[in-house]
XYZ file of C-alpha atoms in Angstrom:
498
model
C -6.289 -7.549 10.762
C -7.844 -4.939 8.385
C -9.342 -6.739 5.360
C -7.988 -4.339 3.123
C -4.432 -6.300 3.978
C -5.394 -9.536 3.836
C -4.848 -11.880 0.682
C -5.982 -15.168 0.331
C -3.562 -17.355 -1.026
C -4.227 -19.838 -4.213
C -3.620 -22.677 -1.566
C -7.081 -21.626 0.571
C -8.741 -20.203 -2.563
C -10.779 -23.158 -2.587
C -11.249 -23.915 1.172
C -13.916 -22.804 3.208
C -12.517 -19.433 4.296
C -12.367 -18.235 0.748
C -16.273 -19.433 0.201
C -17.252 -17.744 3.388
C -14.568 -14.528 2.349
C -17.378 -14.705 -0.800
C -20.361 -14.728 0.841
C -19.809 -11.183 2.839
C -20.773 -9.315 -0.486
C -24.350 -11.215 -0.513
C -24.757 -10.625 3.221
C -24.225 -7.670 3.543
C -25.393 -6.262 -0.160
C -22.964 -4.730 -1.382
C -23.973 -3.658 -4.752
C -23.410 -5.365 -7.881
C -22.305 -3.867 -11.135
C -23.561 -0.248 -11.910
C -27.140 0.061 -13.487
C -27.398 0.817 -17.307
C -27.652 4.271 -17.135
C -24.982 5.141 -15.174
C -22.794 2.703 -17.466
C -23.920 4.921 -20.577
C -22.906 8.122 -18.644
C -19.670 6.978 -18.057
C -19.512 5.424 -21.881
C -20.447 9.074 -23.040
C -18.682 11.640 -20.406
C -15.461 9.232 -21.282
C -16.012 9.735 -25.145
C -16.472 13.796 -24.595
C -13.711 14.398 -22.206
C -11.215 16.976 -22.595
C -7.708 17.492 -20.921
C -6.982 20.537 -19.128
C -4.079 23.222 -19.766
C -1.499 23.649 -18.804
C 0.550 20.556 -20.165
C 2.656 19.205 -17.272
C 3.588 16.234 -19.343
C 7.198 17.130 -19.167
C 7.178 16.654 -15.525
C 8.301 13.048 -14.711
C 5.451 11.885 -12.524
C 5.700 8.290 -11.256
C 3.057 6.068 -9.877
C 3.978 3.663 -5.884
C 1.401 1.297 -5.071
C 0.279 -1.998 -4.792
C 1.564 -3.910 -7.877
C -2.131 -5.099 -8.314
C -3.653 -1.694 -8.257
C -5.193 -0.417 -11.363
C -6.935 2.916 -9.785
C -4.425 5.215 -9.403
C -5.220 8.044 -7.670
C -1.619 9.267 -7.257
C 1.411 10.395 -9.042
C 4.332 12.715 -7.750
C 7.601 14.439 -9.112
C 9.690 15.404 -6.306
C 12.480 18.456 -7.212
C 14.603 20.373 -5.200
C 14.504 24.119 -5.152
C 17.128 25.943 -3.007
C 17.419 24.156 0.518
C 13.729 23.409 0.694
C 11.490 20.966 -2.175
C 8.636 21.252 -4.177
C 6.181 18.255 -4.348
C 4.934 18.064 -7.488
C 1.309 15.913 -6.175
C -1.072 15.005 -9.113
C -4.884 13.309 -7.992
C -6.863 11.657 -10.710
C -9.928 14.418 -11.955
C -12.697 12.168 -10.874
C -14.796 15.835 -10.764
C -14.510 16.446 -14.717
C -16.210 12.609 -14.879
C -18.506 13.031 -12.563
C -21.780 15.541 -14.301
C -23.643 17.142 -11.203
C -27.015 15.500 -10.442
C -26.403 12.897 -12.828
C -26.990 9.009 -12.455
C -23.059 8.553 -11.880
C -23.771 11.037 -8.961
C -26.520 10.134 -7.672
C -24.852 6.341 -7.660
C -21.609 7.365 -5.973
C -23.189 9.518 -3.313
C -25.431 5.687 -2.505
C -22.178 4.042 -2.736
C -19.792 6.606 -0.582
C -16.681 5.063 -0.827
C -14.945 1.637 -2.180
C -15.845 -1.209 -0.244
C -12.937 -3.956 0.345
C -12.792 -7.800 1.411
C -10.019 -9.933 1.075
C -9.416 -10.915 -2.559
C -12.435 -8.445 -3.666
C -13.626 -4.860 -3.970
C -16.869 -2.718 -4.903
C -15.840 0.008 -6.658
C -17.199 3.451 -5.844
C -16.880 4.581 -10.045
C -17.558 2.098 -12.748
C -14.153 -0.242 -13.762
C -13.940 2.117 -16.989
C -13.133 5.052 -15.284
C -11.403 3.949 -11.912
C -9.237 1.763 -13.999
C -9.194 3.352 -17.217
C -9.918 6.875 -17.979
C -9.264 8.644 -14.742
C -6.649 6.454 -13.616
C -3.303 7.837 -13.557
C -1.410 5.271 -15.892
C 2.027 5.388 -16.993
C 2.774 6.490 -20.549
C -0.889 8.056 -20.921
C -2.051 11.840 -20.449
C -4.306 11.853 -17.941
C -6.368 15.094 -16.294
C -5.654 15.901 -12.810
C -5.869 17.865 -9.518
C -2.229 18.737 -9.101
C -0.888 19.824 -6.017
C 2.199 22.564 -5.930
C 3.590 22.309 -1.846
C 6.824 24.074 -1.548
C 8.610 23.113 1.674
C 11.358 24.569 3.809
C 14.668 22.627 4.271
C 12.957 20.956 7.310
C 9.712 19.366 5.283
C 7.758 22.248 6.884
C 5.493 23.364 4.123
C 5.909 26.928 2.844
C 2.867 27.142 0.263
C 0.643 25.407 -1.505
C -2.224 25.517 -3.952
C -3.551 23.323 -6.566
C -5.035 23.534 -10.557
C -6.085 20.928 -12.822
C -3.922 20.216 -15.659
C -2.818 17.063 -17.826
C -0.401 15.045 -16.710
C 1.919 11.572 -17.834
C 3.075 9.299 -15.484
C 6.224 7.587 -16.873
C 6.095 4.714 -14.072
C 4.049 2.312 -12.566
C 6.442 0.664 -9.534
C 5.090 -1.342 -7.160
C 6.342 -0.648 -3.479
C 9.140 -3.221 -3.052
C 10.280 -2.530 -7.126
C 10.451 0.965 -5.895
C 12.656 0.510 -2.837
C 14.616 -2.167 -4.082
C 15.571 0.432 -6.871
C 16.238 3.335 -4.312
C 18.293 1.183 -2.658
C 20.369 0.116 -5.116
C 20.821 3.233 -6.416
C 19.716 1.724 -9.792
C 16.551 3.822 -10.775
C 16.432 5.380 -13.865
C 17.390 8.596 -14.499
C 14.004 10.312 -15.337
C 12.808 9.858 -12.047
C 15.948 8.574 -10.136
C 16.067 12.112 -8.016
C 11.754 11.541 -7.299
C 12.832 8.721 -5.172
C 15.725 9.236 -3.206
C 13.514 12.893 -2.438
C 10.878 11.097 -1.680
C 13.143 8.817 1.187
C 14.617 12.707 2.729
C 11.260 14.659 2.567
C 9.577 11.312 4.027
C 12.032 10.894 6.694
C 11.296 14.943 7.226
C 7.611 14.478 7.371
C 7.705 11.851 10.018
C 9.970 13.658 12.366
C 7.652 16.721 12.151
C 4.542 14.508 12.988
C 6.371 13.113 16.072
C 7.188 16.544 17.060
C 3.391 17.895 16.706
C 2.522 14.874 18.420
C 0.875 12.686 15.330
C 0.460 9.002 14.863
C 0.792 6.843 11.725
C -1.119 3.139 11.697
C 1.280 1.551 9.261
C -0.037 -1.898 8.667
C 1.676 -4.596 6.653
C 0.186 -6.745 4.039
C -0.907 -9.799 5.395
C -1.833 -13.365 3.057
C -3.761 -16.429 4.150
C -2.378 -19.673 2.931
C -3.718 -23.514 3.681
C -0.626 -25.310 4.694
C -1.116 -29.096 6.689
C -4.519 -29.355 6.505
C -4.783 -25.620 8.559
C -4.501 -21.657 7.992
C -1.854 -19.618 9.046
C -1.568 -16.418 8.657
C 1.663 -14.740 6.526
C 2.777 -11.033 6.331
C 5.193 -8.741 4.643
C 6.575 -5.955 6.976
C 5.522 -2.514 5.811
C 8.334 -0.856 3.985
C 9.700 1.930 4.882
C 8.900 3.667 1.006
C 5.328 3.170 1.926
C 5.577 5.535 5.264
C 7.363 8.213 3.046
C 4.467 8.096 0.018
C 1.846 7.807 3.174
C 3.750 11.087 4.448
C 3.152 12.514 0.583
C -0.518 12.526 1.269
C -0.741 13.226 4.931
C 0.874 16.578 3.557
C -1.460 17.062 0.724
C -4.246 16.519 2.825
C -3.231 19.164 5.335
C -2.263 21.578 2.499
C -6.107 21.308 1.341
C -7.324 21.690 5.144
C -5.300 25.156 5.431
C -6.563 26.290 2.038
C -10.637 25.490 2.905
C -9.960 27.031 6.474
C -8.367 29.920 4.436
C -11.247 30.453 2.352
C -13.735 29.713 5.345
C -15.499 27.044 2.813
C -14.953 23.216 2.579
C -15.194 19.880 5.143
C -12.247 18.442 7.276
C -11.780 15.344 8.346
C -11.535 15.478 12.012
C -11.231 13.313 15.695
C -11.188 14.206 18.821
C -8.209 13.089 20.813
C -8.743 9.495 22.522
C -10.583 9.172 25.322
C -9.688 7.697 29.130
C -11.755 4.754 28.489
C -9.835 3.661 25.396
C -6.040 4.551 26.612
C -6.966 2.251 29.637
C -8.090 -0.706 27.542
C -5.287 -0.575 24.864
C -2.827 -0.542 27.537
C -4.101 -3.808 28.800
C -3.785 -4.949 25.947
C -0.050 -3.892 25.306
C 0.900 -5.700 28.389
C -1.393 -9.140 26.850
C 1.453 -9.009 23.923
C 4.381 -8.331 25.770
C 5.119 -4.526 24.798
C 4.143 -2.548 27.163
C 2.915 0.647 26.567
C 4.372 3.039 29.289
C 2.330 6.005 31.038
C 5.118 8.929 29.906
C 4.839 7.790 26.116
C 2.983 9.476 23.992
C 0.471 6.909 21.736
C 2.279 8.442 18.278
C 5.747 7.588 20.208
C 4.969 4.160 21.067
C 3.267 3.248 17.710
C 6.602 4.245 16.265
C 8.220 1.143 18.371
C 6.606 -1.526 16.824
C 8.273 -3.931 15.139
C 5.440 -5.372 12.702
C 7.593 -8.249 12.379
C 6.021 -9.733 15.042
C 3.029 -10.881 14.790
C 2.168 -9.841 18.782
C 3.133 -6.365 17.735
C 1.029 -5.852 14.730
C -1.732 -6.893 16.916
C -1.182 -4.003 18.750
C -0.595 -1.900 15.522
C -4.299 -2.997 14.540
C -5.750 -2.928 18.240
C -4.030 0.903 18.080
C -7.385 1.479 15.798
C -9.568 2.064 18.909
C -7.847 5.187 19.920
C -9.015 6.620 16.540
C -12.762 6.834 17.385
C -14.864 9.137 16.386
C -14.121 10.699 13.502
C -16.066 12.256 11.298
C -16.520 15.104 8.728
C -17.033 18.779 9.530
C -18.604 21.084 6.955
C -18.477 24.617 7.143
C -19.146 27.774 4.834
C -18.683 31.247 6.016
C -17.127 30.728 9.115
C -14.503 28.485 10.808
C -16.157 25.506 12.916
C -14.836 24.803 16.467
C -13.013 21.882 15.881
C -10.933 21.704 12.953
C -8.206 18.726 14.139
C -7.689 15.390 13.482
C -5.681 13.808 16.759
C -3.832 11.294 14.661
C -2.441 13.915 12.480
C -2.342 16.173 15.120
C -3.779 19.293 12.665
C -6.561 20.402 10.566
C -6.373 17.189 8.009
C -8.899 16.780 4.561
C -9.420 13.997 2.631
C -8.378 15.128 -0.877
C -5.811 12.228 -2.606
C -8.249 8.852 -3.469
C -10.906 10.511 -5.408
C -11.484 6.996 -7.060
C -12.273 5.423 -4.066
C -13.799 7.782 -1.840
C -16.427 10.347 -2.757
C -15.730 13.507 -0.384
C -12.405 13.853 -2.002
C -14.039 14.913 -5.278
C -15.479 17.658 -3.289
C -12.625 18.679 -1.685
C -10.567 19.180 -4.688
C -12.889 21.448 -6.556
C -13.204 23.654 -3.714
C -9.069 23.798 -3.044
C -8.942 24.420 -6.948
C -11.479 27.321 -7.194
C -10.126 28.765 -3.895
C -6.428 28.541 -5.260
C -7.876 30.590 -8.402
C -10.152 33.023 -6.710
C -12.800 31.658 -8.564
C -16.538 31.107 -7.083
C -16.380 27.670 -5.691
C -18.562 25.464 -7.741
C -22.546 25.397 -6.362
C -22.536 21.620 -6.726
C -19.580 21.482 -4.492
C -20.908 23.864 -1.646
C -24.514 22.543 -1.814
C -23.110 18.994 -0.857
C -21.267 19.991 2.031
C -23.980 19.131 4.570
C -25.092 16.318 2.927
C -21.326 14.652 2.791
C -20.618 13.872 6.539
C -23.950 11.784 6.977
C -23.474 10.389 3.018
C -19.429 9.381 4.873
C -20.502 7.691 7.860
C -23.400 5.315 6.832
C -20.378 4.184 4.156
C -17.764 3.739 6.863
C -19.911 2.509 9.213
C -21.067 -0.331 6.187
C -17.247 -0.729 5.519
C -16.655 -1.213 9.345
C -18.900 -3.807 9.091
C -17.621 -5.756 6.630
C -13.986 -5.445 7.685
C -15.158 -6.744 11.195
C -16.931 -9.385 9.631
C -13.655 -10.178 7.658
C -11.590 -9.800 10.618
C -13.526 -12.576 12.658
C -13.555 -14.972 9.513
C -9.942 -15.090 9.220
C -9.878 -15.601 12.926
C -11.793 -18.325 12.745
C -10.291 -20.261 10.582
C -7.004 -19.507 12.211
C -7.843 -21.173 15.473
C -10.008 -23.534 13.287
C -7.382 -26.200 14.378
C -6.657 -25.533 17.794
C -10.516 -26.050 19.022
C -9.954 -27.998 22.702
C -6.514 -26.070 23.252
C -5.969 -24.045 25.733
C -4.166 -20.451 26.038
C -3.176 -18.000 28.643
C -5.238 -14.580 27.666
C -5.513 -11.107 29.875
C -8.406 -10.082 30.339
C -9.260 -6.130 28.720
C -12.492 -5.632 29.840
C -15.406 -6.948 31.912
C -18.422 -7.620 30.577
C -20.861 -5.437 28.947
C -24.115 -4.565 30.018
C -27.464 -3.302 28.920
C -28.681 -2.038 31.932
C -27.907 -2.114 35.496
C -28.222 -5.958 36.547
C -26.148 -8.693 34.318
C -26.542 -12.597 34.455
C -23.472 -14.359 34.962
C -24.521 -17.038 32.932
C -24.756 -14.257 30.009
C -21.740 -12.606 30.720
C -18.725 -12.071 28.804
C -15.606 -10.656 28.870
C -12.993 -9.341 26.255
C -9.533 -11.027 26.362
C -6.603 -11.096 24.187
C -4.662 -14.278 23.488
C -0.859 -14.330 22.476
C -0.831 -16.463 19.466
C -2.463 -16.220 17.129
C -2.970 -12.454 18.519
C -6.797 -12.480 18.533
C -8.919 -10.711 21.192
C -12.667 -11.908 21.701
C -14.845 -12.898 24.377
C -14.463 -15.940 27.010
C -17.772 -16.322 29.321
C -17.697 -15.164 32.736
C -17.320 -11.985 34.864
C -13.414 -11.679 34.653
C -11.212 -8.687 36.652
C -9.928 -6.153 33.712
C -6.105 -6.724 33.571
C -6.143 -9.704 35.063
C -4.385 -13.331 33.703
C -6.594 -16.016 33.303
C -6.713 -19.077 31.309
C -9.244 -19.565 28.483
C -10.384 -23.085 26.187
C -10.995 -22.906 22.609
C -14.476 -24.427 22.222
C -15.118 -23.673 18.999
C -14.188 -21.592 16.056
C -16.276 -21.817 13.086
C -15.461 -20.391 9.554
C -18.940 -20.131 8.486
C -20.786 -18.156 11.266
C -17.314 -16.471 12.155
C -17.851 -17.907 15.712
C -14.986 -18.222 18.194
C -15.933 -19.338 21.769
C -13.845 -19.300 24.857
C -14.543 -20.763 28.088
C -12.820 -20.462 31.557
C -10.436 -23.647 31.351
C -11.112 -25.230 34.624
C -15.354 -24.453 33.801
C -17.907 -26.702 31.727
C -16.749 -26.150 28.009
C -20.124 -24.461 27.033
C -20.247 -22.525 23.469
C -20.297 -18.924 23.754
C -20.034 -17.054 20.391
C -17.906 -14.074 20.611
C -19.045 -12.989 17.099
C -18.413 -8.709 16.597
């Protein structure tokens, strides 16, 4: 359950799992408000700033997130040309806010990337710029990075480069206002054609990933609400708009790995392909839920058959996340590195379309827009490459920890209720060691329960794959505990904390 999906209804807001929700900020210190001298760059930079030419304000750009969202990093126009398309992609110009070297830098390179918990964020740029000035709002001309892909009648992408220029969006739709609208047919003209495009080149886009072998972890939103004196857990089913936008940047982001490779200078996002150790445990857990995850299916192929209706299968959706290990950024200049692919996308794959919220995308984009011009590629740019992939992991390794932290607070209060029940659970894996020799009495193994769909540990030395059946003896909100025993042993507490 990825915190970044998880709401907490005004029903819990004042229970315990929104206090404890609260307290991850302090506990882990996350940062607090920007210093005064980054706020009076921002105040100043904001004042000076100048849009770019050309004017693409006759282009109807539109905005699809979440209805909430004020830093939007995203706007298309969608047109057909021939039997092929051209995706019109404009990215908020966080770069032309951003002086090199100065305290907005230096604070964003600390910071890394936006940090989420449910019902709060820290922002990676101050609130005046992520959700004012560089934020690509409706009905305002805004400077951006914008993206020019022309693609073949099958989605396959012909060409593509990219040059700043001002921009108006002339919508803000949320994702179910947007496909309620596309299908009704009832859009408005100005960007009527931007939508249904956006359903063909999607659908396009995800039948080329299947074919290269790709995989898309598209997880629904998911709310918290205090009903009976206990939590349950609520979700909306992703829609199938929000696969086609996702598709919109998967493509962008591939468009800016071929033109870095091209120019021999920039960083990728990459991932090696999942490893035996992994597969094995994730199947074991697709048999837990009741969806098998057959030997001849590839992981992309069987992702696609989830229903995320069910709440067993968007356990599996989530658990999917351990086949995506190990990814990290690879800088190069000069020449090409070894490995240039990310497994889940199945190609050479950048991060170049959330500028606002995640700092090597401001990187990326001025080196795709000064390779695109056969210009020099800006110094500040190139002399942060090396810097970038160990600046990305300490922040994804911090926002790892939080969302795991998240993820066993919601599970706690979940089975908050249920403490003395008893469940059926498979076991995943046996217990870990640090060393050679392992106490039984220390022991634990991972399982996987049914419902809720929460894996964690039950005490004990327990056969991978095997049935067994586990007591809840405790689940606490506040230390994000959970502790299973054996049913038939002495109920003994055994946190199964992250």
């Amino acid at each position: 359950m990825p915190y970044s999906h998880i709401g907490v209804r005004q029903s819990a807001a004042q229970q315990s799992l929104a206090q404890a929700l609260d307290a991850l900020s302090a506990e882990f210190k996350l940062p607090d408000g920007f210093d005064p001298q980054v706020m009076t760059e921002v105040d100043k930079v904001i004042a000076g700033h100048q849009l770019p030419t050309p004017d693409l304000t006759a282009l109807p750009f539109i905005t699809i997130d979440p209805p909430a969202s004020q830093d939007l990093d995203q706007a298309m126009f969608l047109e057909r040309e021939g039997g092929g398309y051209v995706v019109h992609y404009a990215i908020a110009d966080v770069p032309s806010f951003v002086p090199a070297g100065g305290p907005l830098d230096t604070e964003t390179r600390r910071r890394g990337q936006t940090i989420y918990t449910p019902g709060n964020r820290i922002p990676l740029h101050p609130i005046p710029l992520s959700e004012g000035a560089a934020s690509l709002f409706a009905n305002d001309s805004r400077s951006a990075f914008v993206w020019e892909i022309h693609l073949a009648a099958d989605g396959t992408q012909t060409t593509a480069q990219v040059r700043r220029a001002t921009v108006r969006s002339v919508a803000k739709l949320g994702y179910e206002q947007a496909q309620q609208m596309l299908d009704a047919g009832n859009a408005p003209a100005a960007y009527a054609e931007t939508l249904a495009l956006l359903a063909e080149i999607g659908t396009k886009r995800i039948e080329l990933e299947r074919a290269r072998g790709g995989a898309s972890l598209n997880v629904p939103q998911q709310e918290v609400e205090f009903v009976d004196g206990h939590y349950v857990l609520e979700f909306r089913p992703a829609l199938p708009i929000e696969d086609w936008n996702a598709q919109i940047s998967l493509l962008t982001g591939m468009a800016a790995a071929q033109v870095m490779l091209a120019g021999k200078v920039g960083i990728l996002r990459t991932m090696p392909a999942p490893d035996a150790d992994a597969i094995a445990a994730y199947r074991l857990q697709t048999v837990a839920l009741g969806k098998p995850w057959a030997a001849d299916i590839a992981y992309g192929e069987y992702l696609r058959t989830l229903d995320t209706a069910d709440p067993k299968q968007l356990a599996l959706m989530h658990g999917a996340s351990t086949l995506f290990r190990g990814a990290g950024y690879t800088p190069f200049n000069g020449s090409i590195p070894e490995a240039v692919t990310q497994a889940a996308v199945a190609a050479p794959y950048a991060h170049a379309t959330a500028p606002l919220r995640r700092l090597v995308d401001r990187f990326v984009l001025a080196i795709c827009a000064a390779l695109c011009a056969g210009e020099e590629v800006p110094g500040w740019a190139v002399e942060a490459l090396d810097a970038l992939p160990e600046i990305m992991s300490a922040s994804n390794q911090l926002a790892s920890k939080v969302d795991r932290a998240a993820i066993d607070t919601v599970e706690a209060a979940l089975l908050s209720h249920r403490v003395g029940a008893e469940f059926d659970a498979v076991v995943l894996a046996g217990p870990r060691t640090n060393g050679h020799n392992t106490k039984a009495s220390a022991a634990r193994s991972s399982i996987q329960i049914q419902d809720p769909a929460v894996t964690g540990y039950c005490e004990g030395i327990l056969e991978p794959g095997s049935v067994v059946r586990v007591k809840l003896v405790a689940a606490d909100i506040a230390t994000r505990t959970i502790s299973f025993v054996p049913a038939t042993a002495p109920a003994t507490a055994v946190p199964t904390g992250s």
